[in-house]
PDB file of C-alpha atoms in Angstrom:
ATOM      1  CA  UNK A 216      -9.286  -2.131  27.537  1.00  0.00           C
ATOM      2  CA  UNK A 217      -7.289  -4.872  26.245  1.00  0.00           C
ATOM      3  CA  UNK A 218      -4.904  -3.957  22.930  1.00  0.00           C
ATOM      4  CA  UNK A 219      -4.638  -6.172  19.667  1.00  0.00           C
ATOM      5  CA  UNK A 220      -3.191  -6.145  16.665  1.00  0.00           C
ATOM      6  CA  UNK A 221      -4.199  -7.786  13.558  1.00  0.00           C
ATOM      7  CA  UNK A 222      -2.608  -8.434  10.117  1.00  0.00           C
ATOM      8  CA  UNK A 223      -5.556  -7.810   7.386  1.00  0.00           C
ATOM      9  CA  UNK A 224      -5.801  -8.803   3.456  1.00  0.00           C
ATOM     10  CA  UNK A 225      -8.169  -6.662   1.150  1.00  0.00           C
ATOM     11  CA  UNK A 226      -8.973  -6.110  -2.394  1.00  0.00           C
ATOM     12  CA  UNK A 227      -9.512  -2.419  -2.415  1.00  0.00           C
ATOM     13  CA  UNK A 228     -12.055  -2.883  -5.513  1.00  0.00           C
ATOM     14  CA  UNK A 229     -14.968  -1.061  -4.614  1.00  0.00           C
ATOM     15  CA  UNK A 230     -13.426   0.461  -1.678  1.00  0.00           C
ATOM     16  CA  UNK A 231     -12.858   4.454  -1.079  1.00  0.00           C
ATOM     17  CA  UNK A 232      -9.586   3.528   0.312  1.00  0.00           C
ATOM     18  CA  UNK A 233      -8.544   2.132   4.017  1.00  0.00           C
ATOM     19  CA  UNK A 234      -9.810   5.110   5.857  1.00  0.00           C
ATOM     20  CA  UNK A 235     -13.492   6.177   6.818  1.00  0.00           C
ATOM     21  CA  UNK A 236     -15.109   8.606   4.948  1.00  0.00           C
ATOM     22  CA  UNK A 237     -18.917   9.764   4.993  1.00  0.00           C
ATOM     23  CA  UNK A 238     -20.967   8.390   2.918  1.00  0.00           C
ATOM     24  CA  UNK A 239     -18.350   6.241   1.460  1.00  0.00           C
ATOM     25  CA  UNK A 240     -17.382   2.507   2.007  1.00  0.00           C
ATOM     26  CA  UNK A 241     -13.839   1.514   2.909  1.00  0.00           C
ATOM     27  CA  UNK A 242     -11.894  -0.806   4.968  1.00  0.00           C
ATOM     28  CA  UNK A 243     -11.482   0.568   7.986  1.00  0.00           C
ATOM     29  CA  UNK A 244     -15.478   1.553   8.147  1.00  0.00           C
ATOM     30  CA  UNK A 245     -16.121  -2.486   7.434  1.00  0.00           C
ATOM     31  CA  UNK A 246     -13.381  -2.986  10.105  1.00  0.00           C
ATOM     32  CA  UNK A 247     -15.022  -1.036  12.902  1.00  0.00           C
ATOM     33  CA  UNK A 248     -18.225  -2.220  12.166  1.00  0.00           C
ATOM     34  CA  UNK A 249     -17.272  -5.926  12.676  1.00  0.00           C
ATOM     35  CA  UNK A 250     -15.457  -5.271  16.059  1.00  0.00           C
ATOM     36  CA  UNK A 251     -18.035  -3.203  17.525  1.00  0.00           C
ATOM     37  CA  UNK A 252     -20.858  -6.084  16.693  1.00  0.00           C
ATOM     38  CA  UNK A 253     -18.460  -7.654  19.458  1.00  0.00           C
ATOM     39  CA  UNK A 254     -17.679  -4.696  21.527  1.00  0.00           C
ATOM     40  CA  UNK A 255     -19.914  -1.461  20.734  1.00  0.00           C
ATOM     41  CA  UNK A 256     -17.452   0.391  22.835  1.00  0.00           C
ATOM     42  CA  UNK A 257     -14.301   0.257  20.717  1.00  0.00           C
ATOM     43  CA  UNK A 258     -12.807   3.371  19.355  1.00  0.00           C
ATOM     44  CA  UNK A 259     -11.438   3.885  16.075  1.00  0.00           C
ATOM     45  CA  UNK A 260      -9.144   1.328  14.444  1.00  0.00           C
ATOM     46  CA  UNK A 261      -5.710   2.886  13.483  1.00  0.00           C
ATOM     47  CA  UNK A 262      -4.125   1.610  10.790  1.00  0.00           C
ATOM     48  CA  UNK A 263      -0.817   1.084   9.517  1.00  0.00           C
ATOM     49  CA  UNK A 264      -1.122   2.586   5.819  1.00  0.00           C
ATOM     50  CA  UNK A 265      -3.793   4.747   4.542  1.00  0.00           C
ATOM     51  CA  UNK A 266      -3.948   3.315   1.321  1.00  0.00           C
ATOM     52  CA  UNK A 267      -6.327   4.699  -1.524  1.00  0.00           C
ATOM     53  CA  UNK A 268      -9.063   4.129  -3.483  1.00  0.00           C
ATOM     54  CA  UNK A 269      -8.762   0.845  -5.188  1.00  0.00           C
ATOM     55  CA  UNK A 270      -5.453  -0.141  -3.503  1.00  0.00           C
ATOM     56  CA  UNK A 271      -4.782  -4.055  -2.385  1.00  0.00           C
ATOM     57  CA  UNK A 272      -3.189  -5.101   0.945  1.00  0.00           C
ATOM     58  CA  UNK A 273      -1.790  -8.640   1.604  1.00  0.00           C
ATOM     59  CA  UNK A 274      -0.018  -6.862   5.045  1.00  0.00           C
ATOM     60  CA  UNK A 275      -1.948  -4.259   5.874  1.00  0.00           C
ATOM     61  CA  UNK A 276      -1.752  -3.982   9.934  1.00  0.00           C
ATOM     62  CA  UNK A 277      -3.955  -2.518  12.059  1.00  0.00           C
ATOM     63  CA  UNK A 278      -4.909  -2.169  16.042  1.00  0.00           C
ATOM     64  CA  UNK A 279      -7.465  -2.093  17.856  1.00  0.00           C
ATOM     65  CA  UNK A 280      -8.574  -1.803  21.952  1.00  0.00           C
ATOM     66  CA  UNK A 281     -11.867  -4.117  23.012  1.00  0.00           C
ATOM     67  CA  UNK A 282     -13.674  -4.214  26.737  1.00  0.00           C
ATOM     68  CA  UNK A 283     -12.237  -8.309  27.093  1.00  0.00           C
ATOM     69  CA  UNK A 284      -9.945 -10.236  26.502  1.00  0.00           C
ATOM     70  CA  UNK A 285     -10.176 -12.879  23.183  1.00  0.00           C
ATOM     71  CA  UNK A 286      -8.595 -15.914  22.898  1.00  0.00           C
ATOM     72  CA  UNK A 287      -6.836 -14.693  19.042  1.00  0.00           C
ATOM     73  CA  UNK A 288      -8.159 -17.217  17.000  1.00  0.00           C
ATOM     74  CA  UNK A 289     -11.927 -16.943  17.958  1.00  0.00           C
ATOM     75  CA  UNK A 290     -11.014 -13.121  17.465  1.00  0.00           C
ATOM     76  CA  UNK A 291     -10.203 -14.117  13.993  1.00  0.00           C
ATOM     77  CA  UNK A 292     -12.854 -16.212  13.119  1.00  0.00           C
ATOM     78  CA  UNK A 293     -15.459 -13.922  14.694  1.00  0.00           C
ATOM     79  CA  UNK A 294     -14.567 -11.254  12.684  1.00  0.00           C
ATOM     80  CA  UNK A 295     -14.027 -12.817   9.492  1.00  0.00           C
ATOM     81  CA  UNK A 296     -17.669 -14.059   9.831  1.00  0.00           C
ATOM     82  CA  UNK A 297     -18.708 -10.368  10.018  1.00  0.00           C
ATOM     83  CA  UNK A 298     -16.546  -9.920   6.886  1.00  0.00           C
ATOM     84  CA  UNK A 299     -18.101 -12.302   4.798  1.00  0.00           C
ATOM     85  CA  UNK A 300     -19.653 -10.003   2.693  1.00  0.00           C
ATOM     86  CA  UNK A 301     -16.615  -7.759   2.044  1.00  0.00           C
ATOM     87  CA  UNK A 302     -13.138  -8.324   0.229  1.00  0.00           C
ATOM     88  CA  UNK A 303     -11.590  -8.368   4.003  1.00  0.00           C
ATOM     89  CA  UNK A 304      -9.837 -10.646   5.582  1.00  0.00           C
ATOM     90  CA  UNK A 305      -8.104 -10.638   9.203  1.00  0.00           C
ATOM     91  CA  UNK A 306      -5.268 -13.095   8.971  1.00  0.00           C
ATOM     92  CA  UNK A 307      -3.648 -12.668  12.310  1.00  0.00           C
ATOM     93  CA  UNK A 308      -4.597 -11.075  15.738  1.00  0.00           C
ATOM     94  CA  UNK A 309      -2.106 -10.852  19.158  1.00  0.00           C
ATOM     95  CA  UNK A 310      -2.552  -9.607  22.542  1.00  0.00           C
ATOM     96  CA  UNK A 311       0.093  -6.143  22.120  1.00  0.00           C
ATOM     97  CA  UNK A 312       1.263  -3.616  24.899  1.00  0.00           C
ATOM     98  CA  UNK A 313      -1.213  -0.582  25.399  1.00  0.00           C
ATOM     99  CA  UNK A 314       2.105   1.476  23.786  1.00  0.00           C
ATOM    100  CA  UNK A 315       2.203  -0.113  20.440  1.00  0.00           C
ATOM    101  CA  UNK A 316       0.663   1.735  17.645  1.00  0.00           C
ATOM    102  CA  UNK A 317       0.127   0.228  14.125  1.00  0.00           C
ATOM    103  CA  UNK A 318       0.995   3.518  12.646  1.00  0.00           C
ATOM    104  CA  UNK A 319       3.478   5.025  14.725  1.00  0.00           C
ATOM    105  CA  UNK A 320       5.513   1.920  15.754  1.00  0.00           C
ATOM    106  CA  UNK A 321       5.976   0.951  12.139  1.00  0.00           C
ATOM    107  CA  UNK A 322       9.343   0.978  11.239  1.00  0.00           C
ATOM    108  CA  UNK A 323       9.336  -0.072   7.277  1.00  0.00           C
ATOM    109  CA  UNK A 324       6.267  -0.475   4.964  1.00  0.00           C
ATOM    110  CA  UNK A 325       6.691  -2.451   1.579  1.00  0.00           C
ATOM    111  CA  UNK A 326       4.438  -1.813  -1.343  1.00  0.00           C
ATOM    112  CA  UNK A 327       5.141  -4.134  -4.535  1.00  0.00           C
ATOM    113  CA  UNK A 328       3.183  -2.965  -8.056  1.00  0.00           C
ATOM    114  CA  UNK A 329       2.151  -5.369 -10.946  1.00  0.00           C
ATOM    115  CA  UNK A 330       2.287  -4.318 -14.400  1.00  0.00           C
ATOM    116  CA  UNK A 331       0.585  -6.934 -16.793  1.00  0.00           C
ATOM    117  CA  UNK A 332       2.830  -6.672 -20.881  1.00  0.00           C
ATOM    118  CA  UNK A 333       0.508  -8.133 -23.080  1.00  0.00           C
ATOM    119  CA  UNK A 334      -1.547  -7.907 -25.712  1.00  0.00           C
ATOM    120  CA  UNK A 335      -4.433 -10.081 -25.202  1.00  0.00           C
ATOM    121  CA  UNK A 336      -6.772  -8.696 -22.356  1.00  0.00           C
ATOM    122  CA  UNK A 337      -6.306  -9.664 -18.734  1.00  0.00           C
ATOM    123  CA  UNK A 338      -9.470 -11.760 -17.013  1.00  0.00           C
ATOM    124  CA  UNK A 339      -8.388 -12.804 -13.493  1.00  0.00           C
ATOM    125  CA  UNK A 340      -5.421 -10.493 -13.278  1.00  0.00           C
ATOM    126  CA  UNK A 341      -7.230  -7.355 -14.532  1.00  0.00           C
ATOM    127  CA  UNK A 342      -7.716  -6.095 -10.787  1.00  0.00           C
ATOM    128  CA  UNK A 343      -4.497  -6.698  -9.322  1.00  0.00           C
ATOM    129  CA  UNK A 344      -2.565  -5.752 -12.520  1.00  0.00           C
ATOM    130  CA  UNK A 345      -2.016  -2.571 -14.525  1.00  0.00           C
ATOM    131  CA  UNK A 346      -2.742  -3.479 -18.123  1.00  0.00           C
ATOM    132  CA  UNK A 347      -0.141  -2.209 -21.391  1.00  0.00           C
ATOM    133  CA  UNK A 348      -0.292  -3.240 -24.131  1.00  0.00           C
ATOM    134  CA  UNK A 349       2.945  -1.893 -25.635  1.00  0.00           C
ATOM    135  CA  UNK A 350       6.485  -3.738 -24.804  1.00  0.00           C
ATOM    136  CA  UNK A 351       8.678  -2.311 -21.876  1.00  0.00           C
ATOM    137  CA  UNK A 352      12.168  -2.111 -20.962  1.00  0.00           C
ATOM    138  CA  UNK A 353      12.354  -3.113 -17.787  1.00  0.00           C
ATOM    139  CA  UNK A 354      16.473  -3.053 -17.684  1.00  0.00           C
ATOM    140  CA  UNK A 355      15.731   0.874 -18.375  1.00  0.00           C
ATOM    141  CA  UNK A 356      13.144   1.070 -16.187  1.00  0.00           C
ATOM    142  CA  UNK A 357      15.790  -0.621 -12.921  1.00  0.00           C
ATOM    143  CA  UNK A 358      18.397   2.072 -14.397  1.00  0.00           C
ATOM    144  CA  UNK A 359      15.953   5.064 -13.734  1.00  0.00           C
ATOM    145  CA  UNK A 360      14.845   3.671 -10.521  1.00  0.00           C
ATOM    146  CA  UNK A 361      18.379   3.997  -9.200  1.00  0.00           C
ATOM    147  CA  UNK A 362      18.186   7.356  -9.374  1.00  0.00           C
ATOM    148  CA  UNK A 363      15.382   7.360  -6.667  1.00  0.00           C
ATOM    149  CA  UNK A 364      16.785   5.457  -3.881  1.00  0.00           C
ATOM    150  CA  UNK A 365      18.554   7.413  -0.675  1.00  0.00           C
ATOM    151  CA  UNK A 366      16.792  10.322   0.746  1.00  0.00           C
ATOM    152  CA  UNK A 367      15.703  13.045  -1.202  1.00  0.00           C
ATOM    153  CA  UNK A 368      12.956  15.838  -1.516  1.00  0.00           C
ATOM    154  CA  UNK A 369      10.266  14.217  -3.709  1.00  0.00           C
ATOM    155  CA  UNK A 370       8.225  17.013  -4.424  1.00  0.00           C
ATOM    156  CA  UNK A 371       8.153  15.793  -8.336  1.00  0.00           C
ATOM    157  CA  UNK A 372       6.610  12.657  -7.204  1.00  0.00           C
ATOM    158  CA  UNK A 373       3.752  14.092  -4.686  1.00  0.00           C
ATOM    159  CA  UNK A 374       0.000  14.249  -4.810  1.00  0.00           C
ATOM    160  CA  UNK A 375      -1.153  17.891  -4.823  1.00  0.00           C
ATOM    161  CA  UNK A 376      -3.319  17.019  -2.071  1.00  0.00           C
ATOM    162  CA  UNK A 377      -0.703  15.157   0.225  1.00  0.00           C
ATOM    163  CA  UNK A 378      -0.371  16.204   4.065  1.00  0.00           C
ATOM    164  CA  UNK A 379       2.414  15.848   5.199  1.00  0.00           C
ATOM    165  CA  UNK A 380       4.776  18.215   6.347  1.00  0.00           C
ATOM    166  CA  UNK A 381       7.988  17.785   4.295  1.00  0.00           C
ATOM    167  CA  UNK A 382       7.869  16.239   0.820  1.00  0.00           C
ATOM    168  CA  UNK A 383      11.417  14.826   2.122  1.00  0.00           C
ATOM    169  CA  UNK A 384      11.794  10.860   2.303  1.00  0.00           C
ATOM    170  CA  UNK A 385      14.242   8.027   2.200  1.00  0.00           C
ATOM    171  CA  UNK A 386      13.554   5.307  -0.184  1.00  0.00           C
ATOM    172  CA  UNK A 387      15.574   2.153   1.103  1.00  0.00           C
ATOM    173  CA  UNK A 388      14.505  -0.042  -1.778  1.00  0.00           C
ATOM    174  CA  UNK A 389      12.967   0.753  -5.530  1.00  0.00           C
ATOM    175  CA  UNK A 390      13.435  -2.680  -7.305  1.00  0.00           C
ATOM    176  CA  UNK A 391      12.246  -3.237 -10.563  1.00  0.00           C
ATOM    177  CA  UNK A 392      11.795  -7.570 -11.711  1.00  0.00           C
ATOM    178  CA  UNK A 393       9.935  -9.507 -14.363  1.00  0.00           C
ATOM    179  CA  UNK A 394       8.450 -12.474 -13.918  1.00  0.00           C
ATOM    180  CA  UNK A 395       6.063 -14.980 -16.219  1.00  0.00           C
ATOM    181  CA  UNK A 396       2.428 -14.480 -17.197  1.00  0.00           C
ATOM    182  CA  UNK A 397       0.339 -15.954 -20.111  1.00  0.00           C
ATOM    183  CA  UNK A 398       1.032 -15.276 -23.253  1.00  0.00           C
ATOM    184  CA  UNK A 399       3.300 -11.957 -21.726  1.00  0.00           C
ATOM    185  CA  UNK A 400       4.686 -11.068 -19.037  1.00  0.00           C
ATOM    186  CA  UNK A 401       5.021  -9.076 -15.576  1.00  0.00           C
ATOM    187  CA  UNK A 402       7.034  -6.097 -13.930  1.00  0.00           C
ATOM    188  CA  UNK A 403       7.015  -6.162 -10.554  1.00  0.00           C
ATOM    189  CA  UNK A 404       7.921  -3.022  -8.332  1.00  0.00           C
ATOM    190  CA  UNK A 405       9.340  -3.533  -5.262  1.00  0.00           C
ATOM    191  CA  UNK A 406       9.345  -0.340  -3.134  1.00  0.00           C
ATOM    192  CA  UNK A 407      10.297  -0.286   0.702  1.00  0.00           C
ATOM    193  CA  UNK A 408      10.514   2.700   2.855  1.00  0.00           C
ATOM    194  CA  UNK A 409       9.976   4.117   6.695  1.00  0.00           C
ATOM    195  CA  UNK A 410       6.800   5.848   5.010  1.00  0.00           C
ATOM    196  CA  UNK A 411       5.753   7.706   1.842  1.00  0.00           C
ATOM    197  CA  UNK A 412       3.927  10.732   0.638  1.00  0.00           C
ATOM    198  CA  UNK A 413       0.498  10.615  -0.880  1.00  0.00           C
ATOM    199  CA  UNK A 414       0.959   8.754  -4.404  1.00  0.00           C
ATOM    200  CA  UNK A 415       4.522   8.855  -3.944  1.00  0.00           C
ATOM    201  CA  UNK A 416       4.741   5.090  -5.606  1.00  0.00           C
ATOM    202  CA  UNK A 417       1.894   5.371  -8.598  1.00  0.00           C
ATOM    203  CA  UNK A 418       3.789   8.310  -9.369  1.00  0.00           C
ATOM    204  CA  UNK A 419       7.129   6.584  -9.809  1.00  0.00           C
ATOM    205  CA  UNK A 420       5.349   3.872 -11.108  1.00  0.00           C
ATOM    206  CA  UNK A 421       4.218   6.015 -13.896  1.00  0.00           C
ATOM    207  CA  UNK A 422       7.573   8.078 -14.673  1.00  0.00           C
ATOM    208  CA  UNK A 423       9.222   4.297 -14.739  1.00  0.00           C
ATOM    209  CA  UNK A 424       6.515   2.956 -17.114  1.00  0.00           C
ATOM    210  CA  UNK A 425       7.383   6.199 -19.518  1.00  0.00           C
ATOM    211  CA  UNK A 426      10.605   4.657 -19.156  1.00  0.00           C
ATOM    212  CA  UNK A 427      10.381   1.316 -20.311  1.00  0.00           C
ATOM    213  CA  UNK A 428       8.304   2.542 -23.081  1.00  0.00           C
ATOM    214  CA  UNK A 429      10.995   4.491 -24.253  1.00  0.00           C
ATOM    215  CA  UNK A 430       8.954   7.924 -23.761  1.00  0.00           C
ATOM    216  CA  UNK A 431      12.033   9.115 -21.446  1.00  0.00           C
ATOM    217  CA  UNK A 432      15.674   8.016 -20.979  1.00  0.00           C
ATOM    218  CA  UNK A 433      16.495   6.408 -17.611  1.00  0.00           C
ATOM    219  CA  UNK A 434      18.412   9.554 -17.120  1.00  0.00           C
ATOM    220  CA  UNK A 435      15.407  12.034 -17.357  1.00  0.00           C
ATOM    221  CA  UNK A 436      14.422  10.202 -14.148  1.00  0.00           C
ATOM    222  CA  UNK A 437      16.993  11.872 -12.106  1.00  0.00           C
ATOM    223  CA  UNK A 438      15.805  15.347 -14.131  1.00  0.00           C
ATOM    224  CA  UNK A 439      12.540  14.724 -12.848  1.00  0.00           C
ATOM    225  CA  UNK A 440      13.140  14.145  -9.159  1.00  0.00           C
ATOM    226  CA  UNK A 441      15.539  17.373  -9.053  1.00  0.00           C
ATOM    227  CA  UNK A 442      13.076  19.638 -10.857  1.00  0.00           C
ATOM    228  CA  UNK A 443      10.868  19.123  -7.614  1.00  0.00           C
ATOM    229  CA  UNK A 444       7.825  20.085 -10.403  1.00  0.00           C
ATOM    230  CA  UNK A 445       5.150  17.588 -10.168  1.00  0.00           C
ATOM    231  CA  UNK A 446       4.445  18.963 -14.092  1.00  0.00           C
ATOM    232  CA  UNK A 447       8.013  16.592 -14.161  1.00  0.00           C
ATOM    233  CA  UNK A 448       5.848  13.480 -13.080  1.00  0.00           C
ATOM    234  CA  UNK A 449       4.620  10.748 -15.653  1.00  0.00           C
ATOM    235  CA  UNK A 450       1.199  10.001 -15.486  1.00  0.00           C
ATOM    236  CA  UNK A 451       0.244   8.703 -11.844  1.00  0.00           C
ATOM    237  CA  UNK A 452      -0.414   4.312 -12.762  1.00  0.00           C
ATOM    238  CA  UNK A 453      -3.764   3.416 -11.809  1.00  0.00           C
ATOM    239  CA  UNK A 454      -4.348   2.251  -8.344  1.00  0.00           C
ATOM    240  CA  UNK A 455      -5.669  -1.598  -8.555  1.00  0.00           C
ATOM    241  CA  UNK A 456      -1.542  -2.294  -9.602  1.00  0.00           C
ATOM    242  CA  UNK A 457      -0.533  -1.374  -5.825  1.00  0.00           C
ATOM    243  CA  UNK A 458      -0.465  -3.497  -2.700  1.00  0.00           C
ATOM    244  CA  UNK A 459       0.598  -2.812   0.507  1.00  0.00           C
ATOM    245  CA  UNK A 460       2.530  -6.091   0.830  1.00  0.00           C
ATOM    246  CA  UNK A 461       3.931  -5.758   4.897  1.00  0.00           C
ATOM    247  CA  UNK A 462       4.893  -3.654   7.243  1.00  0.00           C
ATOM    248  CA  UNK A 463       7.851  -4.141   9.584  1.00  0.00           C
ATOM    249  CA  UNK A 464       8.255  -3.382  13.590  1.00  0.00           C
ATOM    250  CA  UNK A 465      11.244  -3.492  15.881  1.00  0.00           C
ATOM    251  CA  UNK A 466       9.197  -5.660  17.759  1.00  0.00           C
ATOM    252  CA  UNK A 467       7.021  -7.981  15.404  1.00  0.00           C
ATOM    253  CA  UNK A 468       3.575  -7.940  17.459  1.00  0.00           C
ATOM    254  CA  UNK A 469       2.419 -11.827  16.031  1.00  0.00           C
ATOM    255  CA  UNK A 470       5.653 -13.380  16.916  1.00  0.00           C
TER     256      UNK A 470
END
């Protein structure tokens, strides 16, 4: 068996998430399908970020073990022909050691969210973007995200139905930036970390939009994250504002 690893774009409209579920379609389900019309023996794909329902990728990595070897760019554009009818795309693929693992080896994963401010409603943007309406503070909002950076139990900011073992993580970056958009504009939410819990970012997301809204001082944020109460958590922001942007290695496989 002969180890690659390939760097993968998807709109996660219409998708159950990245990982394979019965009787549901996602990613990694479209994934497997395409490689094993090449190789019927591969096993599983593994990749890098589980991400939700709904949720974008413009990095999401992945790896996978096939019977030959490929020459990487007729890997790529066999399996983006297989693709074709899906919101997938395989970007990059490279020959990798039998010890790297797209999960495991991962060393940093970024996830950026888009908030669209406007009034008028979004047409193109409307499935990479959350939509308000109302005006936000985004100054306020960068105040209460400095309150989440650094390691700290994040119980507040949790999915009920999250599995992993300790709801304790260290956020190396939560940056909050505006940028242009028509007749509006965007907040962008930078957040970069080793890994996160389940909904750990819509759920800042949505504490930070209560923030620029004025609903809660940037102080409150700090409140929140202390209580370790997920009843302390805003309302978790809708999932087509999230993409999983890159992940990082010690080692970049596609260099």
């Amino acid at each position: 068996m002969r180890r690659y690893a390939l760097r993968i774009e998807y709109s996660g409209c219409g998708f159950a998430g990245w990982q394979r579920q019965r009787g549901q379609s996602t990613v990694q389900q479209c994934l497997e399908d395409a490689l094993r019309t090449l190789d019927p023996e591969v096993p599983s794909v593994v990749g890098a970020g589980r991400t939700d329902s709904g949720v974008h990728a413009t990095g999401q990595v992945a790896h996978c073990d096939l019977q030959k070897a490929w020459n990487p760019d007729r890997l790529i554009a066999a399996l983006n022909g297989l693709l074709r009818p899906f919101p997938i795309a395989v970007l990059v693929a490279a020959p990798v050691d039998d010890s790297f693992s797209a999960r495991f080896s991962a060393v940093e994963r970024t996830y950026q969210y888009l908030i669209a401010v406007r009034q008028a409603p979004l047409t193109l943007l409307r499935d990479i973007h959350w939509h308000v309406r109302g005006q936000l503070d985004a100054e306020a909002m960068a105040k209460g995200a400095e309150h989440l950076v650094g390691r700290h139990d994040f119980t507040t900011f949790r999915s009920v139905h999250c599995q992993s073992k300790s709801p304790i993580k260290s956020l190396d970056e939560l940056k909050v930036e505006t940028g242009p958009l028509n007749r509006g504009y965007k907040i962008v939410i930078t957040a970069r970390a080793r890994s996160f819990l389940h909904r750990q970012v819509r759920s800042i997301v949505g504490t930070l939009e209560r923030v620029g809204s004025g609903a809660l001082h940037p102080e409150e944020v700090k409140d929140a994250l202390e209580r370790r109460d997920r009843s302390a958590c805003g309302p978790v922001a809708p999932p087509q504002g999230l993409c999983l942007s890159s992940v990082r290695y010690d080692l970049d496989p596609f260099e």
